[in-house]
Structures are given as C-alpha cells and as structure tokens.
C-alpha cells in the first residue's frame, strides 16, 4: 500500500463515516424516504456527468441494465431508505459499526446462494459478528422494557440497518458473480442512475412541501449524495484497482472509528458500555471474516498481483 493509497483509504473512511452524521442531520427535517431518494438522485446526477463526458464510463450499461437495476435497488435505493429509517433513533457510530457487518453477510450469502465456501476462520468471524450484534442490541433485548411495543421500538431501527447491510451484501454478490466483465465505473454509474430514476417518484411524493428546510439539512443531503456516495464510490473503485478488493473492503473496519468520533464531536452522541463492547466484537468478527492480515495489507503489491487486478 503506497502513501497515495493510504491517503485515499483514510479520506474514503472519513467521507463514508460522515454519511452517518448526514443521516442524523437531514432525516429529521426531510423524512426518511425523501432524504434517501434525494441522496440517490444527487448521486445519480453526478454519475450521469461522468457517463456523458467519457464513452468508456458507459460501456456495458445498456447490455446489462437489468442486472444494474438489481444492483441499484439492493446496493443503493433499498439500503439508503432503511438506513434513513434507522438514523431516526440510532447513533451515527452504532450505524457505522452495523455497516461494518456487510463483509460477514456477503460471505454468508456467497456461501449459501452462490456456492462460495467459507473457511473456518470466516465462519468463526461470522459467529463472533452475530454475538457482537446481539451485544449491541442487548439494551433493547434485555433492558427490561415494560411492553412488547417498547421492545419492538428498540430493536426495529437496528433491524432496518441490518437489512440494509443484507442489501449491500446481495448487491455485491450480484456484481461479483454476474458483472465481472464490466468495469467498476460503469457499474457504479449504471446502478446509481437507474436507482435515481426509480426513486424520483418517491422524492416528489415524499418531499416535505410547505415545511421550512434548514440550510444545514440541504447541505447534508447534497453532501451525502455527491461526496459520500458518488465521489466516494469512484475513490473506492480506484482503491480496488490499486490494492485489491479484499484490502479495500477492510475500510469498513475503520469507518466506525471516524463515525463514533464525529458523532461525539458534531452531534454530542454518547456511547454506553454495550455499544462499545458490541462494536469491538463486531469489528473483530469482520476482521476474521475478511481473512485479513495487517502485515500483508501494509506490504506493497508485487508485479504479479498488480497484473492480476
């Protein structure tokens, strides 16, 4: 990993961690569906520019539009909506930790539906990750809620976030299994543009007409669409090209650290002991499920590896 790659890695971690802060700022004013649909639309508009300025950026979109539509639904539209609902009551840092479970879910889906076998280390990571999620939810599960409604109200937002992660994982497996001949930028552009078209009616219908939307909320929805979605995915594609998909995916382990710090500094969010312990356990499980090696990550790629990417 070169210094340039490291800078991209840290910058991308910061950009994606900010998305969870943007959720917490914008969702209360726009509403979950309006905020999520506007995020997709702004991201789609940015990628449309990339498609228009370069023929290379649109190669394979027309031929694979059905698959790209599925990727757009599972990797953008659906998870963005679910995270928006979750952000109404779940801290930014906790959302980022739940998001870090995507590689575990992706491995489980790949082994269950796409005939990819998991190693013992990956299975251990998956089990540890589930334990971590249980700890994270322990306050709602065992906090002595007075009624079933209170229990559901406590668990449902985290459930939305976990379902969003399932969507990300499904989209990633579709991309890996069926779109391996298409370059990353056209995949990103095609899926986001199609998702933005699908979400356009939702934006018109759910937009809070007649309500005063603050400048801070508008900045949050524009920034999450432009920077934390479109530009971030371009950086991610570049990172995958430079250091490989496995090491690039490990960024999910770093995002929660930034999100927890930003949530504390910008939103005044506090973390209880369950959140801290659960977060650590989930990150350990994710690390194992990715079969990462810190020593290998820091080593520069040899020529053979570079030619294979």
mmCIF file with all atom_site columns, N, CA and C in Angstrom, residues 1 5 8-10 12-13 16 103 235-255 290 292 297 305 309:
data_model
loop_
_atom_site.group_PDB
_atom_site.id
_atom_site.type_symbol
_atom_site.label_atom_id
_atom_site.label_alt_id
_atom_site.label_comp_id
_atom_site.label_asym_id
_atom_site.label_entity_id
_atom_site.label_seq_id
_atom_site.pdbx_PDB_ins_code
_atom_site.Cartn_x
_atom_site.Cartn_y
_atom_site.Cartn_z
_atom_site.occupancy
_atom_site.B_iso_or_equiv
_atom_site.pdbx_formal_charge
_atom_site.auth_seq_id
_atom_site.auth_comp_id
_atom_site.auth_asym_id
_atom_site.auth_atom_id
_atom_site.pdbx_PDB_model_num
ATOM 1   N N  . UNK A 1 1   ? 0.850   -1.192  0.000   1.00 0.00 ? 1   UNK A N  1
ATOM 2   C CA . UNK A 1 1   ? 0.000   0.000   0.000   1.00 0.00 ? 1   UNK A CA 1
ATOM 3   C C  . UNK A 1 1   ? 0.887   1.244   0.000   1.00 0.00 ? 1   UNK A C  1
ATOM 4   N N  . UNK A 1 5   ? -2.195  5.507   -1.770  1.00 0.00 ? 5   UNK A N  1
ATOM 5   C CA . UNK A 1 5   ? -3.298  4.601   -1.456  1.00 0.00 ? 5   UNK A CA 1
ATOM 6   C C  . UNK A 1 5   ? -3.776  4.811   -0.020  1.00 0.00 ? 5   UNK A C  1
ATOM 7   N N  . UNK A 1 8   ? -5.910  7.903   0.143   1.00 0.00 ? 8   UNK A N  1
ATOM 8   C CA . UNK A 1 8   ? -7.236  7.612   -0.401  1.00 0.00 ? 8   UNK A CA 1
ATOM 9   C C  . UNK A 1 8   ? -8.046  6.797   0.606   1.00 0.00 ? 8   UNK A C  1
ATOM 10  N N  . UNK A 1 9   ? -7.408  5.819   1.220   1.00 0.00 ? 9   UNK A N  1
ATOM 11  C CA . UNK A 1 9   ? -8.056  4.942   2.196   1.00 0.00 ? 9   UNK A CA 1
ATOM 12  C C  . UNK A 1 9   ? -8.611  5.752   3.367   1.00 0.00 ? 9   UNK A C  1
ATOM 13  N N  . UNK A 1 10  ? -7.784  6.631   3.936   1.00 0.00 ? 10  UNK A N  1
ATOM 14  C CA . UNK A 1 10  ? -8.205  7.439   5.084   1.00 0.00 ? 10  UNK A CA 1
ATOM 15  C C  . UNK A 1 10  ? -9.269  8.457   4.670   1.00 0.00 ? 10  UNK A C  1
ATOM 16  N N  . UNK A 1 12  ? -11.404 8.219   2.188   1.00 0.00 ? 12  UNK A N  1
ATOM 17  C CA . UNK A 1 12  ? -12.645 7.500   1.923   1.00 0.00 ? 12  UNK A CA 1
ATOM 18  C C  . UNK A 1 12  ? -13.328 7.086   3.228   1.00 0.00 ? 12  UNK A C  1
ATOM 19  N N  . UNK A 1 13  ? -12.536 6.675   4.203   1.00 0.00 ? 13  UNK A N  1
ATOM 20  C CA . UNK A 1 13  ? -13.095 6.326   5.522   1.00 0.00 ? 13  UNK A CA 1
ATOM 21  C C  . UNK A 1 13  ? -13.807 7.527   6.131   1.00 0.00 ? 13  UNK A C  1
ATOM 22  N N  . UNK A 1 16  ? -17.133 8.346   4.103   1.00 0.00 ? 16  UNK A N  1
ATOM 23  C CA . UNK A 1 16  ? -18.231 7.423   4.364   1.00 0.00 ? 16  UNK A CA 1
ATOM 24  C C  . UNK A 1 16  ? -18.719 7.519   5.800   1.00 0.00 ? 16  UNK A C  1
ATOM 25  N N  . UNK A 1 103 ? -19.305 -7.236  5.099   1.00 0.00 ? 103 UNK A N  1
ATOM 26  C CA . UNK A 1 103 ? -18.473 -8.336  4.587   1.00 0.00 ? 103 UNK A CA 1
ATOM 27  C C  . UNK A 1 103 ? -18.866 -9.698  5.146   1.00 0.00 ? 103 UNK A C  1
ATOM 28  N N  . UNK A 1 235 ? -13.669 6.815   -5.647  1.00 0.00 ? 235 UNK A N  1
ATOM 29  C CA . UNK A 1 235 ? -12.452 6.560   -4.868  1.00 0.00 ? 235 UNK A CA 1
ATOM 30  C C  . UNK A 1 235 ? -12.318 5.069   -4.545  1.00 0.00 ? 235 UNK A C  1
ATOM 31  N N  . UNK A 1 236 ? -13.441 4.439   -4.187  1.00 0.00 ? 236 UNK A N  1
ATOM 32  C CA . UNK A 1 236 ? -13.414 3.026   -3.835  1.00 0.00 ? 236 UNK A CA 1
ATOM 33  C C  . UNK A 1 236 ? -12.991 2.179   -5.027  1.00 0.00 ? 236 UNK A C  1
ATOM 34  N N  . UNK A 1 237 ? -13.513 2.504   -6.194  1.00 0.00 ? 237 UNK A N  1
ATOM 35  C CA . UNK A 1 237 ? -13.123 1.775   -7.400  1.00 0.00 ? 237 UNK A CA 1
ATOM 36  C C  . UNK A 1 237 ? -11.627 1.914   -7.669  1.00 0.00 ? 237 UNK A C  1
ATOM 37  N N  . UNK A 1 238 ? -11.099 3.121   -7.440  1.00 0.00 ? 238 UNK A N  1
ATOM 38  C CA . UNK A 1 238 ? -9.675  3.346   -7.624  1.00 0.00 ? 238 UNK A CA 1
ATOM 39  C C  . UNK A 1 238 ? -8.870  2.552   -6.606  1.00 0.00 ? 238 UNK A C  1
ATOM 40  N N  . UNK A 1 239 ? -9.363  2.493   -5.382  1.00 0.00 ? 239 UNK A N  1
ATOM 41  C CA . UNK A 1 239 ? -8.674  1.755   -4.330  1.00 0.00 ? 239 UNK A CA 1
ATOM 42  C C  . UNK A 1 239 ? -8.664  0.255   -4.632  1.00 0.00 ? 239 UNK A C  1
ATOM 43  N N  . UNK A 1 240 ? -9.786  -0.271  -5.128  1.00 0.00 ? 240 UNK A N  1
ATOM 44  C CA . UNK A 1 240 ? -9.854  -1.683  -5.507  1.00 0.00 ? 240 UNK A CA 1
ATOM 45  C C  . UNK A 1 240 ? -8.830  -1.987  -6.597  1.00 0.00 ? 240 UNK A C  1
ATOM 46  N N  . UNK A 1 241 ? -8.706  -1.066  -7.540  1.00 0.00 ? 241 UNK A N  1
ATOM 47  C CA . UNK A 1 241 ? -7.749  -1.246  -8.633  1.00 0.00 ? 241 UNK A CA 1
ATOM 48  C C  . UNK A 1 241 ? -6.314  -1.236  -8.121  1.00 0.00 ? 241 UNK A C  1
ATOM 49  N N  . UNK A 1 242 ? -6.033  -0.389  -7.124  1.00 0.00 ? 242 UNK A N  1
ATOM 50  C CA . UNK A 1 242 ? -4.668  -0.226  -6.635  1.00 0.00 ? 242 UNK A CA 1
ATOM 51  C C  . UNK A 1 242 ? -4.235  -1.299  -5.643  1.00 0.00 ? 242 UNK A C  1
ATOM 52  N N  . UNK A 1 243 ? -5.113  -1.666  -4.699  1.00 0.00 ? 243 UNK A N  1
ATOM 53  C CA . UNK A 1 243 ? -4.698  -2.572  -3.622  1.00 0.00 ? 243 UNK A CA 1
ATOM 54  C C  . UNK A 1 243 ? -5.484  -3.873  -3.573  1.00 0.00 ? 243 UNK A C  1
ATOM 55  N N  . UNK A 1 244 ? -6.466  -4.028  -4.473  1.00 0.00 ? 244 UNK A N  1
ATOM 56  C CA . UNK A 1 244 ? -7.230  -5.261  -4.498  1.00 0.00 ? 244 UNK A CA 1
ATOM 57  C C  . UNK A 1 244 ? -8.503  -5.165  -3.665  1.00 0.00 ? 244 UNK A C  1
ATOM 58  N N  . UNK A 1 245 ? -9.520  -5.975  -4.010  1.00 0.00 ? 245 UNK A N  1
ATOM 59  C CA . UNK A 1 245 ? -10.819 -5.864  -3.353  1.00 0.00 ? 245 UNK A CA 1
ATOM 60  C C  . UNK A 1 245 ? -10.816 -6.231  -1.875  1.00 0.00 ? 245 UNK A C  1
ATOM 61  N N  . UNK A 1 246 ? -10.026 -7.232  -1.476  1.00 0.00 ? 246 UNK A N  1
ATOM 62  C CA . UNK A 1 246 ? -10.050 -7.674  -0.077  1.00 0.00 ? 246 UNK A CA 1
ATOM 63  C C  . UNK A 1 246 ? -9.525  -6.591  0.852   1.00 0.00 ? 246 UNK A C  1
ATOM 64  N N  . UNK A 1 247 ? -8.382  -6.037  0.514   1.00 0.00 ? 247 UNK A N  1
ATOM 65  C CA . UNK A 1 247 ? -7.816  -4.991  1.365   1.00 0.00 ? 247 UNK A CA 1
ATOM 66  C C  . UNK A 1 247 ? -8.665  -3.727  1.307   1.00 0.00 ? 247 UNK A C  1
ATOM 67  N N  . UNK A 1 248 ? -9.279  -3.451  0.156   1.00 0.00 ? 248 UNK A N  1
ATOM 68  C CA . UNK A 1 248 ? -10.131 -2.263  0.054   1.00 0.00 ? 248 UNK A CA 1
ATOM 69  C C  . UNK A 1 248 ? -11.373 -2.402  0.928   1.00 0.00 ? 248 UNK A C  1
ATOM 70  N N  . UNK A 1 249 ? -11.935 -3.610  0.988   1.00 0.00 ? 249 UNK A N  1
ATOM 71  C CA . UNK A 1 249 ? -13.130 -3.844  1.785   1.00 0.00 ? 249 UNK A CA 1
ATOM 72  C C  . UNK A 1 249 ? -12.877 -3.642  3.274   1.00 0.00 ? 249 UNK A C  1
ATOM 73  N N  . UNK A 1 250 ? -11.629 -3.777  3.694   1.00 0.00 ? 250 UNK A N  1
ATOM 74  C CA . UNK A 1 250 ? -11.297 -3.611  5.110   1.00 0.00 ? 250 UNK A CA 1
ATOM 75  C C  . UNK A 1 250 ? -11.547 -2.196  5.601   1.00 0.00 ? 250 UNK A C  1
ATOM 76  N N  . UNK A 1 251 ? -11.899 -1.307  4.699   1.00 0.00 ? 251 UNK A N  1
ATOM 77  C CA . UNK A 1 251 ? -12.225 0.067   5.089   1.00 0.00 ? 251 UNK A CA 1
ATOM 78  C C  . UNK A 1 251 ? -13.424 0.105   6.031   1.00 0.00 ? 251 UNK A C  1
ATOM 79  N N  . UNK A 1 252 ? -14.284 -0.917  5.958   1.00 0.00 ? 252 UNK A N  1
ATOM 80  C CA . UNK A 1 252 ? -15.442 -0.961  6.842   1.00 0.00 ? 252 UNK A CA 1
ATOM 81  C C  . UNK A 1 252 ? -15.037 -1.053  8.313   1.00 0.00 ? 252 UNK A C  1
ATOM 82  N N  . UNK A 1 253 ? -13.809 -1.497  8.581   1.00 0.00 ? 253 UNK A N  1
ATOM 83  C CA . UNK A 1 253 ? -13.328 -1.589  9.955   1.00 0.00 ? 253 UNK A CA 1
ATOM 84  C C  . UNK A 1 253 ? -12.905 -0.230  10.495  1.00 0.00 ? 253 UNK A C  1
ATOM 85  N N  . UNK A 1 254 ? -12.564 0.679   9.596   1.00 0.00 ? 254 UNK A N  1
ATOM 86  C CA . UNK A 1 254 ? -12.047 1.991   10.006  1.00 0.00 ? 254 UNK A CA 1
ATOM 87  C C  . UNK A 1 254 ? -13.179 3.019   10.114  1.00 0.00 ? 254 UNK A C  1
ATOM 88  N N  . UNK A 1 255 ? -14.194 2.884   9.278   1.00 0.00 ? 255 UNK A N  1
ATOM 89  C CA . UNK A 1 255 ? -15.303 3.844   9.247   1.00 0.00 ? 255 UNK A CA 1
ATOM 90  C C  . UNK A 1 255 ? -15.937 4.061   10.618  1.00 0.00 ? 255 UNK A C  1
ATOM 91  N N  . UNK A 1 290 ? -13.066 -11.388 6.875   1.00 0.00 ? 290 UNK A N  1
ATOM 92  C CA . UNK A 1 290 ? -12.357 -10.903 5.691   1.00 0.00 ? 290 UNK A CA 1
ATOM 93  C C  . UNK A 1 290 ? -11.028 -11.624 5.483   1.00 0.00 ? 290 UNK A C  1
ATOM 94  N N  . UNK A 1 292 ? -8.196  -11.035 6.859   1.00 0.00 ? 292 UNK A N  1
ATOM 95  C CA . UNK A 1 292 ? -7.195  -10.007 6.634   1.00 0.00 ? 292 UNK A CA 1
ATOM 96  C C  . UNK A 1 292 ? -5.931  -10.294 7.426   1.00 0.00 ? 292 UNK A C  1
ATOM 97  N N  . UNK A 1 297 ? -1.412  -6.401  4.429   1.00 0.00 ? 297 UNK A N  1
ATOM 98  C CA . UNK A 1 297 ? -2.042  -5.172  3.946   1.00 0.00 ? 297 UNK A CA 1
ATOM 99  C C  . UNK A 1 297 ? -1.031  -4.060  3.752   1.00 0.00 ? 297 UNK A C  1
ATOM 100 N N  . UNK A 1 305 ? 0.755   -9.585  -8.673  1.00 0.00 ? 305 UNK A N  1
ATOM 101 C CA . UNK A 1 305 ? -0.538  -9.177  -8.125  1.00 0.00 ? 305 UNK A CA 1
ATOM 102 C C  . UNK A 1 305 ? -1.088  -7.975  -8.860  1.00 0.00 ? 305 UNK A C  1
ATOM 103 N N  . UNK A 1 309 ? -4.994  -7.584  -11.329 1.00 0.00 ? 309 UNK A N  1
ATOM 104 C CA . UNK A 1 309 ? -6.136  -6.729  -10.956 1.00 0.00 ? 309 UNK A CA 1
ATOM 105 C C  . UNK A 1 309 ? -6.624  -5.942  -12.152 1.00 0.00 ? 309 UNK A C  1
#
